[in-house]
N, CA, C and O atoms as a Tinker XYZ file with bonds, in Angstrom:
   308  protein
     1  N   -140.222000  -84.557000  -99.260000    73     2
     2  CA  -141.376000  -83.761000  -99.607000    64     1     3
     3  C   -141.744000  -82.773000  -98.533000    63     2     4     5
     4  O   -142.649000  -81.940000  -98.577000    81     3
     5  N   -140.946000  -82.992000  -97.626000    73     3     6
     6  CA  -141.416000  -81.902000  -96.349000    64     5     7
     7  C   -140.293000  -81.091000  -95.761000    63     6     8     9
     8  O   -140.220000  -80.920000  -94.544000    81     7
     9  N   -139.085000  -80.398000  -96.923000    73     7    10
    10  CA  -138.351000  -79.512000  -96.722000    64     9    11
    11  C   -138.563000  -78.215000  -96.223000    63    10    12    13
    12  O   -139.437000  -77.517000  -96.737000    81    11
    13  N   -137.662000  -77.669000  -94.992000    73    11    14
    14  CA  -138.297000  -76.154000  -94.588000    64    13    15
    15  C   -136.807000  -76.349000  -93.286000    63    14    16    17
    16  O   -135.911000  -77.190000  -93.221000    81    15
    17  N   -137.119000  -75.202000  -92.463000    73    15    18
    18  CA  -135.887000  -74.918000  -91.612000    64    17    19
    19  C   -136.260000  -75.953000  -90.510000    63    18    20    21
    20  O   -135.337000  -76.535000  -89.940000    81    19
    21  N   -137.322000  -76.172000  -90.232000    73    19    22
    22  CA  -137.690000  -77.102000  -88.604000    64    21    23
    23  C   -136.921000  -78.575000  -88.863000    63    22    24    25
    24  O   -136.319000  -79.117000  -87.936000    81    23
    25  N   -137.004000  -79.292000  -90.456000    73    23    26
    26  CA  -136.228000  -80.071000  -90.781000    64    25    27
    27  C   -135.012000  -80.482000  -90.892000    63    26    28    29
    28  O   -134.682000  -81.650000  -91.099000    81    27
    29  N   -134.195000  -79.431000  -90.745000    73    27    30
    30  CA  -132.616000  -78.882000  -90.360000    64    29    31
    31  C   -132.008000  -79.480000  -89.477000    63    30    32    33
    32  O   -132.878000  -80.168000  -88.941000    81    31
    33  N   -130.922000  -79.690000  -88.900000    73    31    34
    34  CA  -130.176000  -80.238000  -87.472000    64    33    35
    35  C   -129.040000  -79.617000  -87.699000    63    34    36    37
    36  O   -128.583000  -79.926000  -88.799000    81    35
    37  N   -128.107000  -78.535000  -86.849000    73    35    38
    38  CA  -126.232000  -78.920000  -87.206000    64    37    39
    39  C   -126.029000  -79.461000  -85.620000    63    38    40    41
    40  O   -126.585000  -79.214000  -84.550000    81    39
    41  N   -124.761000  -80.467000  -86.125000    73    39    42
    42  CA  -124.386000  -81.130000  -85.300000    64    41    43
    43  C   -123.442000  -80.730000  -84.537000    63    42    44    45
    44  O   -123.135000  -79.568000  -84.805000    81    43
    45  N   -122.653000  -81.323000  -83.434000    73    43    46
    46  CA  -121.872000  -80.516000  -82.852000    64    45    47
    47  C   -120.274000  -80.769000  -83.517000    63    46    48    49
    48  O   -119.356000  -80.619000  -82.711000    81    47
    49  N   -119.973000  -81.071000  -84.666000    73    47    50
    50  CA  -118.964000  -80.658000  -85.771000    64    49    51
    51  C   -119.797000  -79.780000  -87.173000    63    50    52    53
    52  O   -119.148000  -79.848000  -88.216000    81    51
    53  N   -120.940000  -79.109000  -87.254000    73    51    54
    54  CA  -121.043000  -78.132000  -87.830000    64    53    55
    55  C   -121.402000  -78.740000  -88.640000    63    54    56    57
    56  O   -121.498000  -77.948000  -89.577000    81    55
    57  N   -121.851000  -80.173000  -89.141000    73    55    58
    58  CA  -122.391000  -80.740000  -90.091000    64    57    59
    59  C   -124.244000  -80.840000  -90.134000    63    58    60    61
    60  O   -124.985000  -81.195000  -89.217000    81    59
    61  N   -124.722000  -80.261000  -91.935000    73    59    62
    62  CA  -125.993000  -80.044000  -91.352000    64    61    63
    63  C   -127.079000  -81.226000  -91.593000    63    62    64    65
    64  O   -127.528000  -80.814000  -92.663000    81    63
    65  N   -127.687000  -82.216000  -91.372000    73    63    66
    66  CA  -128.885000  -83.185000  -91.123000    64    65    67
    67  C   -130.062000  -82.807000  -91.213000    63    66    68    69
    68  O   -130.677000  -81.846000  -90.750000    81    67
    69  N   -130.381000  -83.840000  -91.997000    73    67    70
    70  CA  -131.589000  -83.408000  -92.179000    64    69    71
    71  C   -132.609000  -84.353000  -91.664000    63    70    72    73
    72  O   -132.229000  -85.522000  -91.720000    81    71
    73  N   -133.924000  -84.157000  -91.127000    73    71    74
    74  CA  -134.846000  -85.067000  -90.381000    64    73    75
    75  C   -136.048000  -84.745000  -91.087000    63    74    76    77
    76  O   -136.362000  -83.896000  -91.922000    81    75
    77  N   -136.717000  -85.836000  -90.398000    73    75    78
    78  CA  -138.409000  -85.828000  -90.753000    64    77    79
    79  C   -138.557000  -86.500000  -92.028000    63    78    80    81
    80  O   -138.664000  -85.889000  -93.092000    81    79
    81  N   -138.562000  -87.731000  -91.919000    73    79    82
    82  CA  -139.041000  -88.494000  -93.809000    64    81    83
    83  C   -140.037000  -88.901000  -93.307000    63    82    84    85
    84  O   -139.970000  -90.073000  -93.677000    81    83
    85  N   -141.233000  -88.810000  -92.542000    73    83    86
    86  CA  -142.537000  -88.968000  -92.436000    64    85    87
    87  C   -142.737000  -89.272000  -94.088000    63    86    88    89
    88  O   -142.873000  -90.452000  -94.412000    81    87
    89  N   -142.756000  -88.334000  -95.036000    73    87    90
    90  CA  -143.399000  -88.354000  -96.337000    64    89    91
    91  C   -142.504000  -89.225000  -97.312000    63    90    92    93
    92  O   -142.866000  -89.657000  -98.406000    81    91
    93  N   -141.209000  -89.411000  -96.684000    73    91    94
    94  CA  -140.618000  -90.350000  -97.803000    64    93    95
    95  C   -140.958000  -92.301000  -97.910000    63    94    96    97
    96  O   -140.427000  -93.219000  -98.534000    81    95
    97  N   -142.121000  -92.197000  -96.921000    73    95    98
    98  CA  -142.048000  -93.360000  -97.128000    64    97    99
    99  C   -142.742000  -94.644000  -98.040000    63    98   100   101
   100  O   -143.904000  -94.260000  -97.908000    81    99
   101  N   -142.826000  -95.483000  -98.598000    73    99   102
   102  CA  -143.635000  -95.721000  -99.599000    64   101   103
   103  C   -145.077000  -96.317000  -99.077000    63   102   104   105
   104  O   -145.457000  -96.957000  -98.096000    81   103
   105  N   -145.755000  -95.684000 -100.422000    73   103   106
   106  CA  -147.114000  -95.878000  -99.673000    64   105   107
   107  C   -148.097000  -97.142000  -99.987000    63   106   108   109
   108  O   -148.299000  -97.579000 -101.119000    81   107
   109  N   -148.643000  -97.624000  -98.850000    73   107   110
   110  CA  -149.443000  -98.869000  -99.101000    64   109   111
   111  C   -149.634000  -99.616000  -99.832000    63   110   112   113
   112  O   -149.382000 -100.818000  -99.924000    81   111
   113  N   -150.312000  -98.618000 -100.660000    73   111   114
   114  CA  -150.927000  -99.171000 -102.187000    64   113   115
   115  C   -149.674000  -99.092000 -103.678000    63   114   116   117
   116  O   -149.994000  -99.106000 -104.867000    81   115
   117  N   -148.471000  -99.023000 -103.197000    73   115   118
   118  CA  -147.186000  -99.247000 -104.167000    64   117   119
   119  C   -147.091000  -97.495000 -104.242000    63   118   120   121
   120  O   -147.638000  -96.507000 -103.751000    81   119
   121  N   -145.936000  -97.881000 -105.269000    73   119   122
   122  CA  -145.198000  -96.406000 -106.157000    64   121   123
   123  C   -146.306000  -95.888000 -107.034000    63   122   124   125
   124  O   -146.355000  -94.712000 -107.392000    81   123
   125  N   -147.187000  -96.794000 -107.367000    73   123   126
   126  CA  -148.168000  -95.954000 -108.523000    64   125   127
   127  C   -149.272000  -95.657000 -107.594000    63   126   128   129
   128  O   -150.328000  -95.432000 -108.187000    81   127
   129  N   -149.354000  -95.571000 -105.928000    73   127   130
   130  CA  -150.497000  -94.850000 -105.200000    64   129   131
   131  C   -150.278000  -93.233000 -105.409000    63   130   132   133
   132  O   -149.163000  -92.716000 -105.335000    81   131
   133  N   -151.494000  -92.496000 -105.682000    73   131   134
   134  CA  -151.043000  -91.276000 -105.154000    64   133   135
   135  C   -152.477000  -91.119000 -104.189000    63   134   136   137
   136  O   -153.646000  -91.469000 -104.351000    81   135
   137  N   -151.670000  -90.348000 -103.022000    73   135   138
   138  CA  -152.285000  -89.687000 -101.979000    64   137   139
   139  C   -152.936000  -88.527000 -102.594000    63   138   140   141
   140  O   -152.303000  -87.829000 -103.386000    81   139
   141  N   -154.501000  -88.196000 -102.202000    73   139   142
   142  CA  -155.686000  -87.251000 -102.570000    64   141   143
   143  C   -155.736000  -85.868000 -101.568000    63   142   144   145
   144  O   -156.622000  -85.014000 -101.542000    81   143
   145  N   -154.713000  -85.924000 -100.900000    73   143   146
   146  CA  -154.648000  -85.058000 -100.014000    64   145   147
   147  C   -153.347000  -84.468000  -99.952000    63   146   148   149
   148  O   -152.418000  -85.275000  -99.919000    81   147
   149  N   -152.968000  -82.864000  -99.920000    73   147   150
   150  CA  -151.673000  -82.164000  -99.750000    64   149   151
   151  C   -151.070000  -82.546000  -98.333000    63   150   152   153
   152  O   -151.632000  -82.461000  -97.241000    81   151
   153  N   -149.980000  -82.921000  -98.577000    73   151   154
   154  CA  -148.754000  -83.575000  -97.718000    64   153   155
   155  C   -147.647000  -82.353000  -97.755000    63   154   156   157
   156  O   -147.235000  -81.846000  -98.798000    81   155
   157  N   -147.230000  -81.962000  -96.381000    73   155   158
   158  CA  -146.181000  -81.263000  -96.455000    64   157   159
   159  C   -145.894000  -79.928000  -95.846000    63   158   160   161
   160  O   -146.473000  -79.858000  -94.762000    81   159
   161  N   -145.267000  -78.912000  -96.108000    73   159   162
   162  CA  -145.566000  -77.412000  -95.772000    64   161   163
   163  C   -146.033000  -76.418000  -96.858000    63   162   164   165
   164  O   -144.943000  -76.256000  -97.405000    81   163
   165  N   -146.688000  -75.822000  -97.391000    73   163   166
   166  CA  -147.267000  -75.334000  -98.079000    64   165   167
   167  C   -146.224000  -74.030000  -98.753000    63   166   168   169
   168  O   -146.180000  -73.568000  -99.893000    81   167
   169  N   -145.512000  -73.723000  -97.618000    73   167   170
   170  CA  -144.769000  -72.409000  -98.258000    64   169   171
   171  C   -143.645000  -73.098000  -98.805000    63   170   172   173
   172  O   -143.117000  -72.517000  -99.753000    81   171
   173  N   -143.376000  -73.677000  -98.619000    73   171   174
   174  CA  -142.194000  -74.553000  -99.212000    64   173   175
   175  C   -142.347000  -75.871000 -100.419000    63   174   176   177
   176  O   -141.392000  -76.606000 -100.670000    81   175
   177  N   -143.450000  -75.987000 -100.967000    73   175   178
   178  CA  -144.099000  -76.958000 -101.463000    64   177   179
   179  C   -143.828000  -76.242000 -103.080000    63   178   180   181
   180  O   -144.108000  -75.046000 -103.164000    81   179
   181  N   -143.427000  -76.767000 -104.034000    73   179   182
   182  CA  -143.260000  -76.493000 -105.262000    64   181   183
   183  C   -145.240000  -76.395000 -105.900000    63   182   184   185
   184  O   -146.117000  -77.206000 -105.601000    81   183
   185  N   -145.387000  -75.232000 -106.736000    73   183   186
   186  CA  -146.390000  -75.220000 -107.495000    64   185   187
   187  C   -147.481000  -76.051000 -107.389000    63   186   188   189
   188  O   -148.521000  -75.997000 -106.733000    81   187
   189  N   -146.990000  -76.878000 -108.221000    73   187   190
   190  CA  -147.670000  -77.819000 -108.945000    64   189   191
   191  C   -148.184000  -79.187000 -107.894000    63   190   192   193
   192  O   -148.898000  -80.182000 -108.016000    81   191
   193  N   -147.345000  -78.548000 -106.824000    73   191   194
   194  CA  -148.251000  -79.787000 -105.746000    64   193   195
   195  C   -149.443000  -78.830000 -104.703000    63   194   196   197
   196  O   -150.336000  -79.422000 -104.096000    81   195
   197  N   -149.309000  -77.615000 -104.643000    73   195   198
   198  CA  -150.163000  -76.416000 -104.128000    64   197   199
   199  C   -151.403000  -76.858000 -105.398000    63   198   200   201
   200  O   -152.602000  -76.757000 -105.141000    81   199
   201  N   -151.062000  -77.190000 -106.321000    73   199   202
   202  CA  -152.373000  -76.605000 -107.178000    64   201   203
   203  C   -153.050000  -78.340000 -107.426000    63   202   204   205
   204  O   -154.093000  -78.412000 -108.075000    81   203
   205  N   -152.462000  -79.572000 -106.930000    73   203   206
   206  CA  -153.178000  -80.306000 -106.719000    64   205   207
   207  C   -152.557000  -81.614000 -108.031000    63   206   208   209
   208  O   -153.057000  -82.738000 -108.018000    81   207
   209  N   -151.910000  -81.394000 -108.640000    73   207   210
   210  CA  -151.133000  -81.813000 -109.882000    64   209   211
   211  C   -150.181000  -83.199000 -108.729000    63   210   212   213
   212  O   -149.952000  -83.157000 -107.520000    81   211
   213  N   -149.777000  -84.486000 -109.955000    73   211   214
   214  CA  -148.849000  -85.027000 -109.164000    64   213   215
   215  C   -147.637000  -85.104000 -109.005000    63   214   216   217
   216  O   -146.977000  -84.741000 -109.980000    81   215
   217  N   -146.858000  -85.585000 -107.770000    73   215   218
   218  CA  -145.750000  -85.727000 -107.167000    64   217   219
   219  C   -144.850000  -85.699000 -108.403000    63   218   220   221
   220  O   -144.881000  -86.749000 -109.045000    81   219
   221  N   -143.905000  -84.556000 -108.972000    73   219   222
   222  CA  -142.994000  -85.394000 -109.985000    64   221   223
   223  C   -141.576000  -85.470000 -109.625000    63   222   224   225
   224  O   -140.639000  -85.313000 -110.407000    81   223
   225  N   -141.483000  -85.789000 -108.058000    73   223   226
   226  CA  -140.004000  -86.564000 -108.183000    64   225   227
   227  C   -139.067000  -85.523000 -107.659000    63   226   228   229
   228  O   -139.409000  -84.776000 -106.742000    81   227
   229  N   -137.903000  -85.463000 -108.220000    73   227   230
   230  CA  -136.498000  -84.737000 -107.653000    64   229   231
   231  C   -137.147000  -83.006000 -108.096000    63   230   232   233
   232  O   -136.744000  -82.072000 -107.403000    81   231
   233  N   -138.091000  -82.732000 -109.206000    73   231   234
   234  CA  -137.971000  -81.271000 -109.662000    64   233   235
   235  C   -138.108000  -80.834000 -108.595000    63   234   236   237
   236  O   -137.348000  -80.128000 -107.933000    81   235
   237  N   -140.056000  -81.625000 -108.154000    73   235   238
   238  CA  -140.486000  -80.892000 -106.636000    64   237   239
   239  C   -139.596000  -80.585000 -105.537000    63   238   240   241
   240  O   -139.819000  -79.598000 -104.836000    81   239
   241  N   -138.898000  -81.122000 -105.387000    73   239   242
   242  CA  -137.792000  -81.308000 -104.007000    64   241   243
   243  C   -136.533000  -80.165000 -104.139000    63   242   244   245
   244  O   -135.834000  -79.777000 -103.203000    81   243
   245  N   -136.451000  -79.783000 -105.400000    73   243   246
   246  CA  -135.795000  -79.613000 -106.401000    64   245   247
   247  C   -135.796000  -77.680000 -105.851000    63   246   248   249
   248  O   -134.931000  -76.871000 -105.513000    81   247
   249  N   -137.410000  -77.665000 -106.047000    73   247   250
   250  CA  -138.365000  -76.261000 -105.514000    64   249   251
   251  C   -137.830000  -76.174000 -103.819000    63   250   252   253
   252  O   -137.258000  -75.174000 -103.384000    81   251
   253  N   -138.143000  -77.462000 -102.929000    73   251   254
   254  CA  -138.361000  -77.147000 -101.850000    64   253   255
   255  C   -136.899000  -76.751000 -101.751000    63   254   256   257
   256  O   -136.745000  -75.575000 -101.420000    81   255
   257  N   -136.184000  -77.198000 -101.883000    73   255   258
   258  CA  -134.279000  -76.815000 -101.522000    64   257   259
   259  C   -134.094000  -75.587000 -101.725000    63   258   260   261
   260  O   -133.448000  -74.930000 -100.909000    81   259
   261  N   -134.831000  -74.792000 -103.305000    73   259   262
   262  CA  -134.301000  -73.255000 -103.370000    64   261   263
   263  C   -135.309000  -72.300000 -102.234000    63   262   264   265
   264  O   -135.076000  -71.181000 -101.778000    81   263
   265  N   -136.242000  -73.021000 -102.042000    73   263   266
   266  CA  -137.457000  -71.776000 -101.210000    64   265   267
   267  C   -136.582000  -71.819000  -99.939000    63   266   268   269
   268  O   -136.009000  -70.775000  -99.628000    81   267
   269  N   -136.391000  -73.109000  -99.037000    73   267   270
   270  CA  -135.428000  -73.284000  -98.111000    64   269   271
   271  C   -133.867000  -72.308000  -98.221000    63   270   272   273
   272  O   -133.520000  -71.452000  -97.406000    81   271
   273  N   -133.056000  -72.765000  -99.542000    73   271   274
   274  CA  -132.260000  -71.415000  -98.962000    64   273   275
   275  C   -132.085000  -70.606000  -99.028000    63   274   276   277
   276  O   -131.227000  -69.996000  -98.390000    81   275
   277  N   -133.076000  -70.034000 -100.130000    73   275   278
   278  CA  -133.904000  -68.875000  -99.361000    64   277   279
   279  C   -134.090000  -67.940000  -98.190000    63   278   280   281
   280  O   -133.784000  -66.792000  -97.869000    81   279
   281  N   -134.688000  -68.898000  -97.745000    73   279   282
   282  CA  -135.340000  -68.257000  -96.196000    64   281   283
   283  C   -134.403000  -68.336000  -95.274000    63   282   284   285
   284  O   -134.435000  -67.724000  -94.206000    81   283
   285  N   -133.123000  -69.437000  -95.807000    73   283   286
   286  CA  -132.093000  -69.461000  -94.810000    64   285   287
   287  C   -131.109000  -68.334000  -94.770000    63   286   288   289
   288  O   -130.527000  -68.087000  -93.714000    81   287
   289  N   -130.823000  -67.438000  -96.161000    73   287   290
   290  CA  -130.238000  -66.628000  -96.576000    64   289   291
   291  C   -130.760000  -65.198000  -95.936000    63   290   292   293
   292  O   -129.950000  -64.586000  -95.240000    81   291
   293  N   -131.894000  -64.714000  -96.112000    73   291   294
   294  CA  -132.542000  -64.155000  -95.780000    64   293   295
   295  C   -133.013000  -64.135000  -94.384000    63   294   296   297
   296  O   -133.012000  -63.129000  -93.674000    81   295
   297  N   -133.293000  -64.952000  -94.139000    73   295   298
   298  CA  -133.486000  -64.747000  -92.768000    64   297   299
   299  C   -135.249000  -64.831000  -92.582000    63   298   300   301
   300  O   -135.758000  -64.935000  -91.466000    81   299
   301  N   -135.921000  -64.779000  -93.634000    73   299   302
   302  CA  -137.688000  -64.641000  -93.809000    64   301   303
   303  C   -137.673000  -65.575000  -94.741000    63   302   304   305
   304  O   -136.835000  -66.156000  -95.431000    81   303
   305  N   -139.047000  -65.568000  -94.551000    73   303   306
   306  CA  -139.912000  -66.537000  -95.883000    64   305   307
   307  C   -140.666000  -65.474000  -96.549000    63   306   308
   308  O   -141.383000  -65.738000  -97.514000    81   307
């Protein structure tokens, strides 16, 4: 849930890693908790979690991967 370039690693065989699951982890109150508060990076955050709607899974992530290469392509956000 917290895809963007700072999350990135290449290694020293050119393979790329990815870090930071701060947000992947499950939360307290089970799989059916949802958190009341935006988690994440905002420019990279699919829609529907900007506008306050819930978590739905691989689509969201789905968003963060194309905004990411994106910006990787480009060179901007």
């Amino acid at each position: 849930r917290d895809l963007k370039p700072e999350n990135l690693l290449i290694d020293g065989e050119h393979n790329l890693k990815l870090i930071d699951f701060g947000l992947c982890a499950k939360p307290k109150g089970g799989l059916d908790y949802r958190l009341n508060t935006f988690c994440g990076s905002p420019a990279y955050a699919a829609p529907e979690l900007i506008q306050g709607k819930a978590y739905i899974g691989s689509e969201a992530d789905i968003w963060s991967m194309g905004v990411l290469l994106y910006a990787l392509l480009c060179g901007f956000l």
